[in-house]
Short mmCIF file of C-alpha atoms in Angstrom, two decimals:
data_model
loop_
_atom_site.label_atom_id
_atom_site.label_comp_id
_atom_site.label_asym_id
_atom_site.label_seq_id
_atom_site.Cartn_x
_atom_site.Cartn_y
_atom_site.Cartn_z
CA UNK A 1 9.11 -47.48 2.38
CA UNK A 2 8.95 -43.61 0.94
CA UNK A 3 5.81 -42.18 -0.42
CA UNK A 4 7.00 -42.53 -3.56
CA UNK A 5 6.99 -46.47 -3.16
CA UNK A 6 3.32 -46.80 -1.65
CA UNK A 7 0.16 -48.05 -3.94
CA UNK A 8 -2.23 -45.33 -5.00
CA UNK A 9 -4.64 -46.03 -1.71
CA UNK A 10 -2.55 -44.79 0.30
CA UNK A 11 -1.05 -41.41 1.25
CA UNK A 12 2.01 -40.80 3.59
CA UNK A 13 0.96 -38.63 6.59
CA UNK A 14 3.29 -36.23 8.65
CA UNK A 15 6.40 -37.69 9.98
CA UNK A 16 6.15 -38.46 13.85
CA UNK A 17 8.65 -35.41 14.73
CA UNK A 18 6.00 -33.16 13.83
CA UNK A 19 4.15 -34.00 16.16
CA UNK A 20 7.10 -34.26 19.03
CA UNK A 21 9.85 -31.81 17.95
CA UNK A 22 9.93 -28.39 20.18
CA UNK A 23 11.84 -26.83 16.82
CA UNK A 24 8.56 -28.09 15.09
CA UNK A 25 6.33 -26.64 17.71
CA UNK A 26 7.80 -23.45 17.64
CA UNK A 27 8.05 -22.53 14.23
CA UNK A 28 3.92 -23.85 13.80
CA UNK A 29 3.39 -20.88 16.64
CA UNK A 30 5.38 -18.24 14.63
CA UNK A 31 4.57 -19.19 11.05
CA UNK A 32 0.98 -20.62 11.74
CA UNK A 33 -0.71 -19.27 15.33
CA UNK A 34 0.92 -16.04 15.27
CA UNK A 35 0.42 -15.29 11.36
CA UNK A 36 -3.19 -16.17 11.46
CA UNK A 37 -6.45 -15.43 12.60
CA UNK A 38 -7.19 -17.09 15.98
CA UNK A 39 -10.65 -17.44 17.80
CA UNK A 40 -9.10 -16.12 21.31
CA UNK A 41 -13.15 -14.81 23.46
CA UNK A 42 -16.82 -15.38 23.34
CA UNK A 43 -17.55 -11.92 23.03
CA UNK A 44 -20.52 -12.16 25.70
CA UNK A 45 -17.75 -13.69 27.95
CA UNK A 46 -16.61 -9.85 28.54
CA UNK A 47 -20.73 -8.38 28.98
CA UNK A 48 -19.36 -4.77 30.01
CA UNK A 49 -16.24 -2.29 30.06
CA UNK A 50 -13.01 -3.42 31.98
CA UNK A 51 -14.02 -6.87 31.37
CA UNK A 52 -11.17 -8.92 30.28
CA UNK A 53 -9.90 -12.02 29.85
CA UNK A 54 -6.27 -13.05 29.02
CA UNK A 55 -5.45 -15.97 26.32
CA UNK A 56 -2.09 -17.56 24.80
CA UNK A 57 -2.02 -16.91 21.07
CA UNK A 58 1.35 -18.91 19.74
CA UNK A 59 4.31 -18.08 22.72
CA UNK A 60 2.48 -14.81 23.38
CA UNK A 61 -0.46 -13.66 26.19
CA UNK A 62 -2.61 -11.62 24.87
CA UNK A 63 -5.20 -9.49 26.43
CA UNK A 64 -8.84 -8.96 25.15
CA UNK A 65 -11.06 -6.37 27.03
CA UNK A 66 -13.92 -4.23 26.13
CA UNK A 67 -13.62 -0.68 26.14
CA UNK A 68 -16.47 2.11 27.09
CA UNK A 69 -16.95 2.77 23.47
CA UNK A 70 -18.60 -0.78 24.38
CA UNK A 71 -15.98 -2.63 21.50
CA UNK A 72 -13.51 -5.27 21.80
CA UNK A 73 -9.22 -4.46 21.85
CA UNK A 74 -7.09 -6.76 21.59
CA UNK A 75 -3.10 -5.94 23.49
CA UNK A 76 -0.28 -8.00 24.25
CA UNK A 77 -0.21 -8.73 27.74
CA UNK A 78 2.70 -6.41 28.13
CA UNK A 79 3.65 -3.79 29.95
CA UNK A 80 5.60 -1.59 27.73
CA UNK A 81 7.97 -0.26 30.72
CA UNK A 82 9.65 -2.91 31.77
CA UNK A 83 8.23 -5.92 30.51
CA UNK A 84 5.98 -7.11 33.00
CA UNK A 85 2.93 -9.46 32.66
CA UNK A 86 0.34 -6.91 32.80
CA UNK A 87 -2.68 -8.80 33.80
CA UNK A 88 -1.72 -12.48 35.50
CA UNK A 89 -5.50 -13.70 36.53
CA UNK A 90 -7.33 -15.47 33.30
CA UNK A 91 -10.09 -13.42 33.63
CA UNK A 92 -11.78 -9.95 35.57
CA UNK A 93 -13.28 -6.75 35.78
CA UNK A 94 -11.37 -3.51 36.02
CA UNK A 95 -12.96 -0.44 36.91
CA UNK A 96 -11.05 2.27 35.07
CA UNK A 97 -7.61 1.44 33.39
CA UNK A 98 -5.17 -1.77 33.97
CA UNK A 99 -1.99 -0.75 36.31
CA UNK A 100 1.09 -2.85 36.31
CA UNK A 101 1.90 -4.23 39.58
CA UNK A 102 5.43 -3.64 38.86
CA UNK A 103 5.90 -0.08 38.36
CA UNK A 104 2.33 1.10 38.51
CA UNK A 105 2.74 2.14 34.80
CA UNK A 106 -1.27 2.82 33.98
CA UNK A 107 -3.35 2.17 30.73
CA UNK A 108 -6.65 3.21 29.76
CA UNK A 109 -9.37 0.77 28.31
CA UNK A 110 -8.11 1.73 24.86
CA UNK A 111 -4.47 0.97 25.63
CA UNK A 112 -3.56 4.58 25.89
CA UNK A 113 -0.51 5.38 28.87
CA UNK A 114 -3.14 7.56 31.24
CA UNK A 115 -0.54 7.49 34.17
CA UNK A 116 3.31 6.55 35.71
CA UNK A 117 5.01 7.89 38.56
CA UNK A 118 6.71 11.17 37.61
CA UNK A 119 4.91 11.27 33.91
CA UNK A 120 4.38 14.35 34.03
CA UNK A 121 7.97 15.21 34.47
CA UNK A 122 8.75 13.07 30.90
CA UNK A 123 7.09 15.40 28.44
CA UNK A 124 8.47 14.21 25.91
CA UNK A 125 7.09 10.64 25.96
CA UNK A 126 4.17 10.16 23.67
CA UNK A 127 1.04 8.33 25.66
CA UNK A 128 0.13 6.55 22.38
CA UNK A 129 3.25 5.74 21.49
CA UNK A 130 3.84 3.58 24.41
CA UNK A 131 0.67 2.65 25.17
CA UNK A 132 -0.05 -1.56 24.89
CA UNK A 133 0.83 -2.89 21.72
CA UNK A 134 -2.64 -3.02 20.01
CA UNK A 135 -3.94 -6.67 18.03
CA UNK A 136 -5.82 -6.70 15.00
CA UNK A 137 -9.51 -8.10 16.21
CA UNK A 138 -12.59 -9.06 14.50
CA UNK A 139 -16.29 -10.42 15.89
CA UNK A 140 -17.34 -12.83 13.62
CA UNK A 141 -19.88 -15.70 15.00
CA UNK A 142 -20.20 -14.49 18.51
CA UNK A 143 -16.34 -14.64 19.09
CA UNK A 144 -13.26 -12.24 18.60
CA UNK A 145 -10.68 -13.47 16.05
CA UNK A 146 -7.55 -12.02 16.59
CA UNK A 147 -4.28 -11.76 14.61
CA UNK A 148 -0.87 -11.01 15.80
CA UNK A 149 0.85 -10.42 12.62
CA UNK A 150 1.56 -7.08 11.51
CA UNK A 151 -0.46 -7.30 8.45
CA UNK A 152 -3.03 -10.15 8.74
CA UNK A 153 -4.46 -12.42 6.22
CA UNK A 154 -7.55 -11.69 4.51
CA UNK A 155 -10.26 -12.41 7.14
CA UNK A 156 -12.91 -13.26 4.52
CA UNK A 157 -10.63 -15.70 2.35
CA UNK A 158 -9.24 -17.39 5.40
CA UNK A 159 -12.09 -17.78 8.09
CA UNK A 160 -15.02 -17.31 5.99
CA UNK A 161 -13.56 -18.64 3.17
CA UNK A 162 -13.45 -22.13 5.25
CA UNK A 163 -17.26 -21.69 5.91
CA UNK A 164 -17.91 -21.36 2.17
CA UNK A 165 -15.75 -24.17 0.91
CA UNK A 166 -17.03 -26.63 3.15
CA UNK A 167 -20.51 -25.51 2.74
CA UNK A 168 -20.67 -23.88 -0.47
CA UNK A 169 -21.38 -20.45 0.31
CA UNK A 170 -21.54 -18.34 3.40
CA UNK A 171 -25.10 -18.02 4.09
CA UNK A 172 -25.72 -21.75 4.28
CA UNK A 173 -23.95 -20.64 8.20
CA UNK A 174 -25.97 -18.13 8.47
CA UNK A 175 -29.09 -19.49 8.74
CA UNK A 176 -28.22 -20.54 12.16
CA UNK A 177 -27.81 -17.30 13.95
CA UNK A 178 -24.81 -18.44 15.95
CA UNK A 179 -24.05 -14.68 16.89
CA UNK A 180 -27.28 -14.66 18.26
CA UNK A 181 -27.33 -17.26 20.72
CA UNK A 182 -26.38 -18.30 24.20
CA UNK A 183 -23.92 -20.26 26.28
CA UNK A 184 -25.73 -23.53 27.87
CA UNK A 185 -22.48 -25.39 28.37
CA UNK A 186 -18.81 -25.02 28.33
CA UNK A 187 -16.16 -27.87 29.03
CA UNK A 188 -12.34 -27.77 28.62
CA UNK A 189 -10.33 -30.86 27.93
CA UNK A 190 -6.66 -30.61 28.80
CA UNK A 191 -5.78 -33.26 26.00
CA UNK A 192 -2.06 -34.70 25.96
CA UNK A 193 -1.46 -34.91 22.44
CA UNK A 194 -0.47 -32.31 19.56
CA UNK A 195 -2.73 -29.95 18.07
CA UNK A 196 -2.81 -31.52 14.68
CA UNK A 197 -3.63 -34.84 16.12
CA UNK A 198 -7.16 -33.07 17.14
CA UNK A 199 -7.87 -32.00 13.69
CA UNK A 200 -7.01 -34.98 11.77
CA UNK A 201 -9.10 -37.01 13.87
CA UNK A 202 -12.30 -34.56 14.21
CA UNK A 203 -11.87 -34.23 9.67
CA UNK A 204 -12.42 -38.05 9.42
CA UNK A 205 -14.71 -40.58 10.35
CA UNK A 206 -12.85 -43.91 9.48
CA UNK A 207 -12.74 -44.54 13.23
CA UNK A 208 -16.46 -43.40 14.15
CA UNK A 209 -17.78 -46.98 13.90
CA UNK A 210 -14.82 -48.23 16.16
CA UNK A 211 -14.89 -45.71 18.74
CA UNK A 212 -17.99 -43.56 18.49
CA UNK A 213 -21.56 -45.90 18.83
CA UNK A 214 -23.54 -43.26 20.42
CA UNK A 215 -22.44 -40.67 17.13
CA UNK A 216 -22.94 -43.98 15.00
CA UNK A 217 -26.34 -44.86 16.27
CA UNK A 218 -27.58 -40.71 15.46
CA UNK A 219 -25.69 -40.30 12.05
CA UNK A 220 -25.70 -44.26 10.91
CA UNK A 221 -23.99 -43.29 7.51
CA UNK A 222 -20.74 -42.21 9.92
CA UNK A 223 -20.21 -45.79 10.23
CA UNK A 224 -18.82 -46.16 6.91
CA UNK A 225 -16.58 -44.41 7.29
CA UNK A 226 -16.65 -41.22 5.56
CA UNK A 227 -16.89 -37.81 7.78
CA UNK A 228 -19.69 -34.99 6.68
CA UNK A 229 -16.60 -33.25 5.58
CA UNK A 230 -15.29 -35.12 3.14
CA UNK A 231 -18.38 -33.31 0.47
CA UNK A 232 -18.63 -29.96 0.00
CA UNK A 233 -22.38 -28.84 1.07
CA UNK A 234 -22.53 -32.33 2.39
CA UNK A 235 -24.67 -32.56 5.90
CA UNK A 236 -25.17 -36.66 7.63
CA UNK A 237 -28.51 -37.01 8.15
CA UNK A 238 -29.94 -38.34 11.20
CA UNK A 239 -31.50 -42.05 11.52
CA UNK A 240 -34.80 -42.59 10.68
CA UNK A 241 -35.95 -43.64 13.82
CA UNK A 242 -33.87 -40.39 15.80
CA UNK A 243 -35.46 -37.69 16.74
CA UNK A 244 -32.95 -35.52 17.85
CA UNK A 245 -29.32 -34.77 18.06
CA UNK A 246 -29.12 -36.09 22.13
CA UNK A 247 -27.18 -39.21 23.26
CA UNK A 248 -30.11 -41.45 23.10
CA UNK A 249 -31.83 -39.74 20.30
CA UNK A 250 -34.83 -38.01 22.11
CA UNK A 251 -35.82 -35.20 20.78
CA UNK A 252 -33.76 -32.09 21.42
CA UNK A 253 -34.93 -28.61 22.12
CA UNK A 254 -36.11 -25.25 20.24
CA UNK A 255 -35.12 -25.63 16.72
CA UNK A 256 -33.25 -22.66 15.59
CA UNK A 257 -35.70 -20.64 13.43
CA UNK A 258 -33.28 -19.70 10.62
CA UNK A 259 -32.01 -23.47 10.00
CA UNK A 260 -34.15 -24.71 6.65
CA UNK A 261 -35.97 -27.67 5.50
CA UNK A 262 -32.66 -28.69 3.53
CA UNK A 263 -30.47 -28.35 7.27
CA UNK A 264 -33.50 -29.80 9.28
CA UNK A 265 -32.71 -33.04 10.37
CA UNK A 266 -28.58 -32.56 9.32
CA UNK A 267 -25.27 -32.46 10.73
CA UNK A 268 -22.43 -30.78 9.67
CA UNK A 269 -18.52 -30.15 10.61
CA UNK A 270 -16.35 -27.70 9.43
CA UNK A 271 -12.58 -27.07 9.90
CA UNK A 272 -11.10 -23.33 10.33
CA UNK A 273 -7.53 -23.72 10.27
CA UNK A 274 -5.98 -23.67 12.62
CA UNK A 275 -7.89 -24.69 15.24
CA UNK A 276 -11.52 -23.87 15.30
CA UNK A 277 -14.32 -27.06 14.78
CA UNK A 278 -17.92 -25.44 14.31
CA UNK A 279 -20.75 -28.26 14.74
CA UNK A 280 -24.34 -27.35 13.11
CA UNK A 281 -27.57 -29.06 14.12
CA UNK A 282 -30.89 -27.86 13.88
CA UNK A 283 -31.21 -27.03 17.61
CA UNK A 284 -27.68 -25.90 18.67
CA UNK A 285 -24.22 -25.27 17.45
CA UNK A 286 -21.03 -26.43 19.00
CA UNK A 287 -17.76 -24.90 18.47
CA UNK A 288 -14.18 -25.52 20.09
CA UNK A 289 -11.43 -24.08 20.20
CA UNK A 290 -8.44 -25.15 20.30
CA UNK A 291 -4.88 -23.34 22.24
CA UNK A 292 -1.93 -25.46 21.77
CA UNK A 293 0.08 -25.47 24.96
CA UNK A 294 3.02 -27.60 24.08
CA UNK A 295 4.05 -30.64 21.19
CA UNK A 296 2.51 -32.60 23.34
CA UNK A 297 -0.64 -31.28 24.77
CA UNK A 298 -3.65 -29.05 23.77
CA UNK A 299 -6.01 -27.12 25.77
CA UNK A 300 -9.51 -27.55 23.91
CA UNK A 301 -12.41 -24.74 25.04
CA UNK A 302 -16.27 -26.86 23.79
CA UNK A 303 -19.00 -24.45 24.00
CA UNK A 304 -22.81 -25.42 23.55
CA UNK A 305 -24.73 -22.74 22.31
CA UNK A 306 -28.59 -22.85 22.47
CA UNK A 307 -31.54 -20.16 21.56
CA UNK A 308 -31.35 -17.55 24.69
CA UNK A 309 -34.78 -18.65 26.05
CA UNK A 310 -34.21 -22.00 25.90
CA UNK A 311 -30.86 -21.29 28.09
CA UNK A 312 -32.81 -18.83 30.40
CA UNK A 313 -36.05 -21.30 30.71
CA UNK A 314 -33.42 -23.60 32.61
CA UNK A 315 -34.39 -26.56 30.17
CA UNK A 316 -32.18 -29.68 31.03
CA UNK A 317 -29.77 -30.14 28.14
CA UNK A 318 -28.17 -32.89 29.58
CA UNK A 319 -28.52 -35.84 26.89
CA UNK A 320 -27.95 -32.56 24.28
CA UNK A 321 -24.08 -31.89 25.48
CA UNK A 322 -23.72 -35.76 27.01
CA UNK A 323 -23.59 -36.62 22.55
CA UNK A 324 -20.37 -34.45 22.02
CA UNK A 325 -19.35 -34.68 25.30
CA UNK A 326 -18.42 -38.66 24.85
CA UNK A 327 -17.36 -38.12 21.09
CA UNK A 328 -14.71 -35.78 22.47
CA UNK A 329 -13.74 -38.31 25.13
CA UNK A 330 -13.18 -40.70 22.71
CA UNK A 331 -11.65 -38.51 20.38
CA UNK A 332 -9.08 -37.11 22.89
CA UNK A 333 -8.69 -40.71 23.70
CA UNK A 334 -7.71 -41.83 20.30
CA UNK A 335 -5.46 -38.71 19.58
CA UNK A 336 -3.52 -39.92 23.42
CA UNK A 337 -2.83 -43.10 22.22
CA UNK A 338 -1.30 -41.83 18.77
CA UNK A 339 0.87 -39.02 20.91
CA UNK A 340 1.90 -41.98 22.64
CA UNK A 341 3.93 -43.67 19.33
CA UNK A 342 4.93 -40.44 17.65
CA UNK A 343 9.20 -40.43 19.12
CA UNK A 344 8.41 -44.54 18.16
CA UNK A 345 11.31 -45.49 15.36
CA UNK A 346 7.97 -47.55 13.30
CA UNK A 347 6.70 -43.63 13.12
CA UNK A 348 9.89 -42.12 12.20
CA UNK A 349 8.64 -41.54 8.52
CA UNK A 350 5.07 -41.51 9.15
CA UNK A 351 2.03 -43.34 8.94
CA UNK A 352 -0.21 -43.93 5.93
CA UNK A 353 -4.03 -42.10 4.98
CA UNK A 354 -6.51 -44.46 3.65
CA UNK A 355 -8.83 -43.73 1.01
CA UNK A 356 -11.84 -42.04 3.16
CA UNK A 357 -8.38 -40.30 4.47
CA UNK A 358 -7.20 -38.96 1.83
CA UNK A 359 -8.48 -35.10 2.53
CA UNK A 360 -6.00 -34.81 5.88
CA UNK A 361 -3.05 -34.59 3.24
CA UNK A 362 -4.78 -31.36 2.20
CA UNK A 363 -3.91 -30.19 5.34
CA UNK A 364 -0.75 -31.39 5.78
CA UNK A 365 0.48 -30.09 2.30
CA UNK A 366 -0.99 -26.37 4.32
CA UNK A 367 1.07 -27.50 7.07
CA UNK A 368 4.37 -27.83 5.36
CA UNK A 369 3.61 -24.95 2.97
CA UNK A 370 3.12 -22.30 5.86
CA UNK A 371 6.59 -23.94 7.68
CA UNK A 372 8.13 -22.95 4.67
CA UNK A 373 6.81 -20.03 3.55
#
């Protein structure tokens, strides 16, 4: 059966080699993760200069440090002598300048060439010039975006455009302060299925009363089957009975003071292509990120970020992460069991989108339009 031949419920999704094929793969990290903004550091992850941490945007390592100008730079991970992985550890602290262990070629913070054996005898090279190949970076929510493309996409109609189409204008995000707060817990899930399989499950909700009753029992309308996304300006409101957004509905902790009496008592989700999920309740915000490893798997970063004195007071915020912890178990479940039929010859054309679907095919109509731009 083609899409053409289907009834008017139903959509046709992606066929199953997009989700399997290495060509596939690799053209999504050219055309898609190296074209467009990606959310790569929480900036407070690198607190002073020479802190750095290293991150795979697309095929490529890139290195994000802060320099003693106290801002964020953004380099490939590349030494521009011979080639060499510049900085191999995830993470550190570097004192003055990053040396390759290669050739001991040396750069400053900034990605200037300070040093090289017999430098000085090469007058003619231009420190600048071949100094690390600089990233374009922005710090937007707490977190540098980065972008490897020459000429990147308009920040505010890509990233913050997302914000204000799914909640109808940009401030409605700012009311929570999300630059402002801190880190109470971080958990990465090392999921074995394809990085679109992540987003089409967290945009719907047409499998939240199957696999999610903890979610369910918080946000009861979720059990019909339509996600918080599928309205513009649209929030789920908590049960009557719930008193806050914890796994067995106790109440929470310090409600952020900028959320309103319109977001009190309200979840919602938004989707940043291409791989960024922001979570808003009126006590926290939770936000993943998402670095696509192979067709097959997906490393996802989940951060829980809290008011700073509720982090520093040491309040237990157990049952607060234990919620999102189990819907991402069961989401990274689901999305397992789907890699697991994508080569299948039932999937060779696809599968279908329901009804409370039919948003997904939004984003697979940005899929195939970026493949073939």
């Amino acid at each position: 059966m083609t899409a053409t031949d289907l009834p008017p419920s139903l959509l046709a999704t992606l066929p199953g080699s997009s989700y399997t094929d290495p060509a596939v793969f690799a053209l999504e990290q050219a055309k898609i993760f190296e074209a467009d903004w990606f959310c790569a550091v929480r900036s407070a992850d690198l607190a002073g200069p020479g802190a750095f941490e290293t991150v795979r945007i697309g095929k490529e390592s890139v290195l994000v440090s802060r320099g003693r100008d106290g801002r964020l730079n953004a380099f490939l991970n590349v030494c521009r002598h011979r080639g060499a992985r510049l900085c191999t550890a995830e993470s550190g602290t570097v004192k003055r300048a990053f040396q390759c262990p290669y050739h001991a070629w040396t750069y400053g913070l900034d990605g200037k060439l300070i040093a090289a054996p017999n430098l000085t005898g090469m007058p003619d090279v231009d420190r600048t010039e071949f100094g690390l190949t600089r990233l374009h970076l922005r710090e937007w929510l707490g977190y540098a975006w980065v972008c490897l493309a020459d000429e990147p996409p308009s920040f505010e109609e890509t990233v913050v455009g997302a914000v204000t189409e799914r909640l109808g204008g940009p401030a409605e995000i700012d009311a929570y302060g999300i630059d402002g707060l801190a880190l109470g817990k971080r958990i990465e899930y090392d999921v074995k299925a394809n990085w679109k399989q992540i987003i089409e499950n967290f945009m719907e909700c047409y499998h939240c009363a199957t696999i999610h009753p903890e979610l369910t029992e918080v946000l009861p309308e979720f059990a019909d089957g339509y996600a918080a996304q599928y309205y513009v300006g649209h929030g789920a409101e908590f049960g009557g009975d719930i008193k806050g957004f914890t796994v067995d509905g106790s109440e929470g902790v310090d409600r952020l003071p900028g959320v309103t009496e319109a977001q009190d008592r309200k979840y919602y989700a938004i989707t940043i292509k291409p791989g960024v999920f922001v979570n808003l309740v009126p006590d926290h915000v939770i936000l993943h990120r998402m670095f696509p490893l192979a067709p097959d798997r997906t490393l996802v970063r989940c951060d829980w970020l809290y008011l700073p004195e509720v982090v520093e007071s040491g309040r237990d915020l157990t049952r607060s992460v234990e919620l999102f912890h189990r819907v991402n178990l069961q989401d990274f479940e689901a999305c397992e069991r789907c890699q697991l039929s994508m080569d299948s010859r039932s999937y060779t054309g696809g599968g279908v989108l329901v009804p409370s679907e039919h948003h997904i095919g939004a984003f697979h109509d940005w899929v195939r339009a970026r493949l073939n731009a």
